[in-house]
XYZ file of C-alpha atoms in Angstrom:
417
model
C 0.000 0.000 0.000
C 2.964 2.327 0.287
C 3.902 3.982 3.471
C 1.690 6.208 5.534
C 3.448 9.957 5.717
C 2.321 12.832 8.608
C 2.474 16.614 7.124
C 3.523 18.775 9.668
C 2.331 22.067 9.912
C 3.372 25.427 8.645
C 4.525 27.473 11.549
C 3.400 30.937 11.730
C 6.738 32.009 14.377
C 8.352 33.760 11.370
C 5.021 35.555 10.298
C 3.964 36.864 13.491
C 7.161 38.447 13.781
C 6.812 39.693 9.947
C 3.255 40.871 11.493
C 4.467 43.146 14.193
C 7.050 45.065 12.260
C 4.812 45.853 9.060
C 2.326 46.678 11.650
C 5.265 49.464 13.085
C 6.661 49.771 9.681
C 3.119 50.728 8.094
C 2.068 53.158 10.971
C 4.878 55.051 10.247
C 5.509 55.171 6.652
C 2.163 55.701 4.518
C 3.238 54.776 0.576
C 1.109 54.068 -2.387
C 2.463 50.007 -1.167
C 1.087 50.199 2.212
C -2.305 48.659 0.828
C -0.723 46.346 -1.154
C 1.506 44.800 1.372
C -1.703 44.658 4.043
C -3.523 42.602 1.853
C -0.281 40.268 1.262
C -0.237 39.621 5.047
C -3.847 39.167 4.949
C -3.681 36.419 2.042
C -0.383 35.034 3.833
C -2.350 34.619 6.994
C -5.042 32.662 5.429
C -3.284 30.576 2.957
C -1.267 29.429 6.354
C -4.831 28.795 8.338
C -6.081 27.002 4.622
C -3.104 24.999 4.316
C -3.040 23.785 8.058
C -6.383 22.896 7.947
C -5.913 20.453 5.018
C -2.454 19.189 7.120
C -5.199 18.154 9.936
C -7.155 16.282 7.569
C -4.305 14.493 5.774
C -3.134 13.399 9.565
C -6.519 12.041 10.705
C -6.445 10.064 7.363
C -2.792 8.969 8.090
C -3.999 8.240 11.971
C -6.811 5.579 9.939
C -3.624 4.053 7.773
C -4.947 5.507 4.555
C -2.938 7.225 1.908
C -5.929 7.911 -0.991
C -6.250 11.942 -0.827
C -8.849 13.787 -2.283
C -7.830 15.778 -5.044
C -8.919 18.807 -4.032
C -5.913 18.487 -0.656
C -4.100 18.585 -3.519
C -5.598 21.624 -5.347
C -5.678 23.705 -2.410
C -2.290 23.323 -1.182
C -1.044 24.205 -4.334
C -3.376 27.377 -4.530
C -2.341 28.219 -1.220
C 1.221 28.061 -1.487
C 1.293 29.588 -4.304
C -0.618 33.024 -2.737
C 2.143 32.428 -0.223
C 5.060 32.528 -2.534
C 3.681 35.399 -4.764
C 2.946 37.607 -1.591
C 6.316 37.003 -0.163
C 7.967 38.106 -3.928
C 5.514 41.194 -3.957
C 6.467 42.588 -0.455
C 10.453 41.568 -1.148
C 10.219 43.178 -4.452
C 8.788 46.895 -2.842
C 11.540 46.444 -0.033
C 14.173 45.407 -2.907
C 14.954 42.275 -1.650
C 16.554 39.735 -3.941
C 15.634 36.326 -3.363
C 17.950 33.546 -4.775
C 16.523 31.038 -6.833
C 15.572 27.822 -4.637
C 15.383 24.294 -6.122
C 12.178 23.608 -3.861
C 10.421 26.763 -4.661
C 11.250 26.201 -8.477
C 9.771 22.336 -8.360
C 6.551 24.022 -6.743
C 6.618 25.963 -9.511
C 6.533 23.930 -12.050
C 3.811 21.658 -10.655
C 1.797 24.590 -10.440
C 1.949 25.307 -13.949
C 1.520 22.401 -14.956
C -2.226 21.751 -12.769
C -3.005 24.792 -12.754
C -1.983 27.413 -14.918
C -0.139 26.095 -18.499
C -1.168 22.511 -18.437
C -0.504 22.481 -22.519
C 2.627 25.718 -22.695
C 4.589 24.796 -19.294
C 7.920 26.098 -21.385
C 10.094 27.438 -18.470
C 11.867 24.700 -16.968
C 14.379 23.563 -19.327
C 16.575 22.179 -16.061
C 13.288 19.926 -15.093
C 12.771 18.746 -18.212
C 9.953 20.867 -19.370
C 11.750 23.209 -21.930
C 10.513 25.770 -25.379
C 9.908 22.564 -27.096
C 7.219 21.747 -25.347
C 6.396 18.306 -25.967
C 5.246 17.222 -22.242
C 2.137 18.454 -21.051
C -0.628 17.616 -17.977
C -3.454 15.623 -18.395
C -4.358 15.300 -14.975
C -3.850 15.008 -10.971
C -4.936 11.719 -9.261
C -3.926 10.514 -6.039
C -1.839 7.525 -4.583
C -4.074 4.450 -5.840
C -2.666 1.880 -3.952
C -3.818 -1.009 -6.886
C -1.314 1.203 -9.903
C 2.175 -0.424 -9.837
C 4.230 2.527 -9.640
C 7.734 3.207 -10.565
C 8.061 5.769 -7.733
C 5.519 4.884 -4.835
C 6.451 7.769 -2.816
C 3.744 10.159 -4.073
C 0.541 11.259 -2.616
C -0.612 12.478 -5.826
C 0.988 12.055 -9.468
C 0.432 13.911 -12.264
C -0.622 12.699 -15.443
C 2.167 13.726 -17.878
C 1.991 12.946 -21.701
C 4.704 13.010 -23.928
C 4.663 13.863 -27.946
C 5.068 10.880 -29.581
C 4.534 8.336 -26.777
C 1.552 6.502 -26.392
C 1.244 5.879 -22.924
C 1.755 8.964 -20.510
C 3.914 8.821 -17.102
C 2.995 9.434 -13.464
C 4.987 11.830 -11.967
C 5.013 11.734 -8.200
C 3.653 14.787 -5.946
C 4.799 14.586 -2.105
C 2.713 16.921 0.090
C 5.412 17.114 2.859
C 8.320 17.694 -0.312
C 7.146 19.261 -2.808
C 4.054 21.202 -1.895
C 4.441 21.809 2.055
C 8.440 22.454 1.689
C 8.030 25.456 -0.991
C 5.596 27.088 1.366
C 7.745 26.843 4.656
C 10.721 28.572 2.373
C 8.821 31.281 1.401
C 7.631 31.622 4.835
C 10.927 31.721 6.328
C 11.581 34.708 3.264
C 9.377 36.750 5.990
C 12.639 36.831 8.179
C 14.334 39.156 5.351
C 11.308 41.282 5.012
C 11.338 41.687 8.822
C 15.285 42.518 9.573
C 14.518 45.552 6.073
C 11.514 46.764 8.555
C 13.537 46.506 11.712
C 16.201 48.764 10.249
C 14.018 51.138 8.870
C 12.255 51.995 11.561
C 15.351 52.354 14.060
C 16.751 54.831 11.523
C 12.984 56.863 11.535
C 13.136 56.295 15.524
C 16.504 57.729 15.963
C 15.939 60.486 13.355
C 12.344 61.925 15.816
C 13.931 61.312 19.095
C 16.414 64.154 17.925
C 14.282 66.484 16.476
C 12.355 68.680 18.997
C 8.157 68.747 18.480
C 8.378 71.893 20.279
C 11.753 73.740 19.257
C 10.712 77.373 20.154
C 7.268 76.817 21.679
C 7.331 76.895 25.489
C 4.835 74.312 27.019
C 1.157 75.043 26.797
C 1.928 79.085 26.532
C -0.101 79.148 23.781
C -2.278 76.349 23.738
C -3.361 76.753 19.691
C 0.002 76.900 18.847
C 1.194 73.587 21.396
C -1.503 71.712 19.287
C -0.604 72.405 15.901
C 3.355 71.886 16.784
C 1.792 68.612 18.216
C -0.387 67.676 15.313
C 2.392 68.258 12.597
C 4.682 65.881 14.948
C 1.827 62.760 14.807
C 1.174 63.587 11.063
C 4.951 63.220 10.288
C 5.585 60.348 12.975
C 3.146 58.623 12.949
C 0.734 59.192 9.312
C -1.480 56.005 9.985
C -2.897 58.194 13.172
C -4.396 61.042 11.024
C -7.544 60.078 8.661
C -6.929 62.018 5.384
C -10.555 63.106 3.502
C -10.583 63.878 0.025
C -14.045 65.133 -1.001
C -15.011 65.563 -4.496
C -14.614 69.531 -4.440
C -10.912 68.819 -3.716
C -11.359 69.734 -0.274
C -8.858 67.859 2.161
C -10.087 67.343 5.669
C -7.495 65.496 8.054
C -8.698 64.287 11.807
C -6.772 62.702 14.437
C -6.907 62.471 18.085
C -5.116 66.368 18.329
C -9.052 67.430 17.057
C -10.480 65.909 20.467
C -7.937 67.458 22.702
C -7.982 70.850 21.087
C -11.867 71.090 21.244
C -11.215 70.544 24.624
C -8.329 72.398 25.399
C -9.202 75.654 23.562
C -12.555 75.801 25.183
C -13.283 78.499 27.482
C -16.459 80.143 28.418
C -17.211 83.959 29.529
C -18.487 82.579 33.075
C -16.238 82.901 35.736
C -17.649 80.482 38.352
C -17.963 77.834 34.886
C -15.000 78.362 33.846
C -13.056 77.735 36.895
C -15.179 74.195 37.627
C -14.038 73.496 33.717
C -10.355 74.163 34.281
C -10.329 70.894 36.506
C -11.174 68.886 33.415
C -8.716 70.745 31.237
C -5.973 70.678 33.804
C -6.759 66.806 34.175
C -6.500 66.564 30.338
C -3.293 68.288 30.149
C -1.527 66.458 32.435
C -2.214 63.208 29.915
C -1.581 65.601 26.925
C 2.036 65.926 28.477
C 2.474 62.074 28.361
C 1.096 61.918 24.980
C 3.968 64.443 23.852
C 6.434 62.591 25.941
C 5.975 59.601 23.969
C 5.496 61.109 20.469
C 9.119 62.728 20.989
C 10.403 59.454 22.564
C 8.634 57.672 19.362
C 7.150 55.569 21.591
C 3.388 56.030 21.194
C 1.022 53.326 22.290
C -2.382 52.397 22.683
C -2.089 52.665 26.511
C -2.122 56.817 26.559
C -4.360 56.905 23.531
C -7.351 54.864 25.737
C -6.442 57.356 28.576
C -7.032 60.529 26.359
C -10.208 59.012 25.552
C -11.147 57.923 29.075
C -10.944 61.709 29.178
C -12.824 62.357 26.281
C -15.854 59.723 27.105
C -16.292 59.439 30.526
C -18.451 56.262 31.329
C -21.669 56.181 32.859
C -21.843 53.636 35.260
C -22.440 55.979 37.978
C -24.585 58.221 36.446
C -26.765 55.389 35.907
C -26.286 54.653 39.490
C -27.450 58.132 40.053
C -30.221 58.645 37.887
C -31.472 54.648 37.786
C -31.379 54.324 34.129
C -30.183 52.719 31.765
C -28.237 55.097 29.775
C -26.261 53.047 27.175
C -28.740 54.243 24.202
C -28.472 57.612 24.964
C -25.187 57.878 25.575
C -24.232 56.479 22.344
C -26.632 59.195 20.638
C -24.763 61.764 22.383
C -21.629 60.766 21.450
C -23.007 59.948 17.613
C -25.042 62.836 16.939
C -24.413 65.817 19.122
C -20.532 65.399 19.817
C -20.492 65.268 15.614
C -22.837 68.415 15.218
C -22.555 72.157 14.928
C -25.831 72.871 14.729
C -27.876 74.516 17.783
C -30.747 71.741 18.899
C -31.154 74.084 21.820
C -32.131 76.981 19.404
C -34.047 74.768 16.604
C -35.988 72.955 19.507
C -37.292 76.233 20.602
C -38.535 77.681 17.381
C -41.398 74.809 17.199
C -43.679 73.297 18.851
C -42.554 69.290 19.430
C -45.481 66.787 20.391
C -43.706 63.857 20.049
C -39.334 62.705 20.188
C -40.234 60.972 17.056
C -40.249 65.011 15.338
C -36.977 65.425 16.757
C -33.859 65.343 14.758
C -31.372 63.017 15.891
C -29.312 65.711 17.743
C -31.886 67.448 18.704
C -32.934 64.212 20.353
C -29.217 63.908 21.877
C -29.691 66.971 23.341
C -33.821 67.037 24.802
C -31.442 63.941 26.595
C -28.790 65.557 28.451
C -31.804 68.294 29.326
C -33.499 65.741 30.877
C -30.614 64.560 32.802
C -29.233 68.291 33.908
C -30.852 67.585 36.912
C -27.888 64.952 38.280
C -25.387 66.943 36.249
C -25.860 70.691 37.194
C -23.930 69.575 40.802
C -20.916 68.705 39.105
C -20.650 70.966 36.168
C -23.209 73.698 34.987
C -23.915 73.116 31.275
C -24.420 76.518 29.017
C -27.022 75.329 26.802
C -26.432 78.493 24.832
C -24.028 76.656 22.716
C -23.303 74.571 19.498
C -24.126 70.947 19.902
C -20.324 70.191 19.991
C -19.879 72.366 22.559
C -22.718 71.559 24.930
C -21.613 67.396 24.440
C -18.127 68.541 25.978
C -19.864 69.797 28.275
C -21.718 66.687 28.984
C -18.881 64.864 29.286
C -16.552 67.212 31.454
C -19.421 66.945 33.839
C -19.524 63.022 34.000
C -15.508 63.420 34.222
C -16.010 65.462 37.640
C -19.058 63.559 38.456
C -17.456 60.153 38.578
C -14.008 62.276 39.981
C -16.304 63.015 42.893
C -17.373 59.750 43.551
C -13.695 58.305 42.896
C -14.038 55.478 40.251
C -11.977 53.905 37.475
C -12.497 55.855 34.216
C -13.601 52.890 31.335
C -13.482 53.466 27.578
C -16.818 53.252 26.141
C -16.101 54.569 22.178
């Protein structure tokens, strides 16, 4: 019957590592490629997931003593590897890595063409016997039939090759573990390359940013506008994956980042003494984690950790508002945050200059904002809201009052957007 093989699988050590610095590599260096070499990492990840998959079902058949593989194992593993290989020649070819031709790699190759691609013109392997002549072509795949009296029983498949002139066609033997399996593990190990071009890259941005001063000439927080924009151009330049660039038909370019949520913030002041003071506790708070967000731009060492934080800032949670007012207040705060946070229009105004009968005649921020009416009650304590403001304006509000609200009663700010 031949002897039963095990596959073992492709591991994914030298991808995950691949993973981490494109990951670093694409957040800070936005190209017309960065797409491109996304969606190779995506197709690498699942042709490794595909290819496993059909590993585990070629080892539960080996487990049973059986050898007689579907064809279409056989099919997929050779689509798979072959999105494998092509994605690792696409991303080496944008970092200008040179691969050397590999014997393995080039046997894949020509299997490939010859099941899938040029079954009748596979012209390119002169040193394999398939040459410009072309005389030897494919007229199919089967696999190992334990009954055919092989010449080489070492196959899990064969192909079906037929020669000009020759009546009867040969079997050429296809090992998954050799010839199908092997080509995909080089290519995979190729990632290692592709990594160490990242890895130097980025310590050469790294050490470039560290040296350069954000604020060269602007003294801290002096002038706030002016701390922002020398902080904005810094992320933009550092780190372009963090700023959303709009293009609108009209040509109009519109770019937003985290900097727009701490400057609506930050540059908000209101005529109101007693206000004013109460607000400077939530801007005082926010500039404290503004500093650390600075620190770590300049340091180039920008995380997800101080990003959550800022936004902890920016969204207080509700639990104890809730607690407060004995609602549930998931809905609302989610309109809030949809609809009036995103508005410049003035619901308070609008609202006033009708009569409403019913929320259903409300606009969506005018509904936001009929809500955080109805719950000024529990917030006026904490932080008195001018309602004589854009919608923007009077959502900050909302939320610098569940900031002090939930300061006051001393909890554990939680991320909610």
């Amino acid at each position: 019957m031949g002897e039963v093989m095990y596959c073992k699988k492709l591991s994914r050590d030298s991808f995950d590592i691949y993973l981490e610095k494109m990951n670093r590599y694409n957040k800070l260096n936005i190209t017309d490629h960065t797409e491109k070499i996304n969606t190779a990492a995506v197709i690498i990840n699942y042709a490794i997931q595909d290819i496993n998959r059909n590993v585990k079902e070629v080892n539960k058949l080996a487990e049973k003593k059986e050898r007689r593989y579907s064809t279409r194992i056989f099919y997929e593993l050779v689509i798979k590897t072959d999105h494998i290989i092509h994605s690792v020649d696409q991303v080496s070819k944008i970092m200008k890595i040179k691969n050397d031709k590999n014997i393995a790699i080039e046997k894949f190759r020509r299997i490939r063409s010859l099941t899938l691609a040029h079954p009748l013109e596979t012209t390119r392997y002169e040193n394999q016997g398939f040459g410009i002549e072309n005389i030897k072509w494919c007229e199919d795949v089967r696999p190992f039939n334990p009954l055919f009296n092989y010449k080489d029983k070492t196959g899990d498949f064969y192909m079906v090759i037929k020669e000009q002139g020759k009546d009867l066609p040969e079997r050429e033997a296809v090992s998954i573990e050799k010839d199908i399996l092997e080509a995909a593990k080089i290519a995979i190990k190729r990632l290692d390359l592709i990594s160490n071009e990242f890895e130097i890259w980025i310590n050469k941005q790294t050490e470039f940013f560290q040296k350069k001063d954000i604020f060269e000439g602007v003294e801290k927080f002096s002038n706030d506008g002016e701390y922002l924009e020398k902080l904005f151009i810094a992320l933009k330049e550092r780190y372009p994956s963090k700023v959303e660039v709009i293009n609108y038909a009209d040509g109009k370019i519109v770019e937003n980042s985290i900097i727009d949520d701490i400057k609506a913030r930050l540059l908000l002041h209101f005529e109101d003494k007693k206000r004013n003071e109460t607000y400077k506790v939530y801007r005082n708070e926010l500039k404290t984690v503004v500093e650390k967000f600075a620190f770590q731009l300049q340091d180039m060492s920008l995380n997800e950790e101080i990003e959550n934080e800022l936004r902890n800032i920016f969204f207080p949670t509700v639990k104890n508002l809730e607690e407060i007012a004995e609602m549930d207040l998931t809905y609302i705060n989610d309109k809030i945050h949809e609809y009036l946070y995103n508005s410049n229009d003035f619901s308070f105004y609008s609202i006033q200059q009708r009569t409403i009968r019913s929320e259903s005649e409300l606009s969506n921020s005018e509904f936001s904002f009929a809500k955080i009416y109805d719950l000024l009650e529990y917030l006026t304590p904490y932080f008195d809201i001018d309602l004589n403001s854009s919608d923007r304006i009077i959502a900050i509000q909302y939320y610098a009052a569940l900031f002090l609200l939930n300061r006051k009663h001393d909890v554990k700010y939680i991320f909610l957007h």
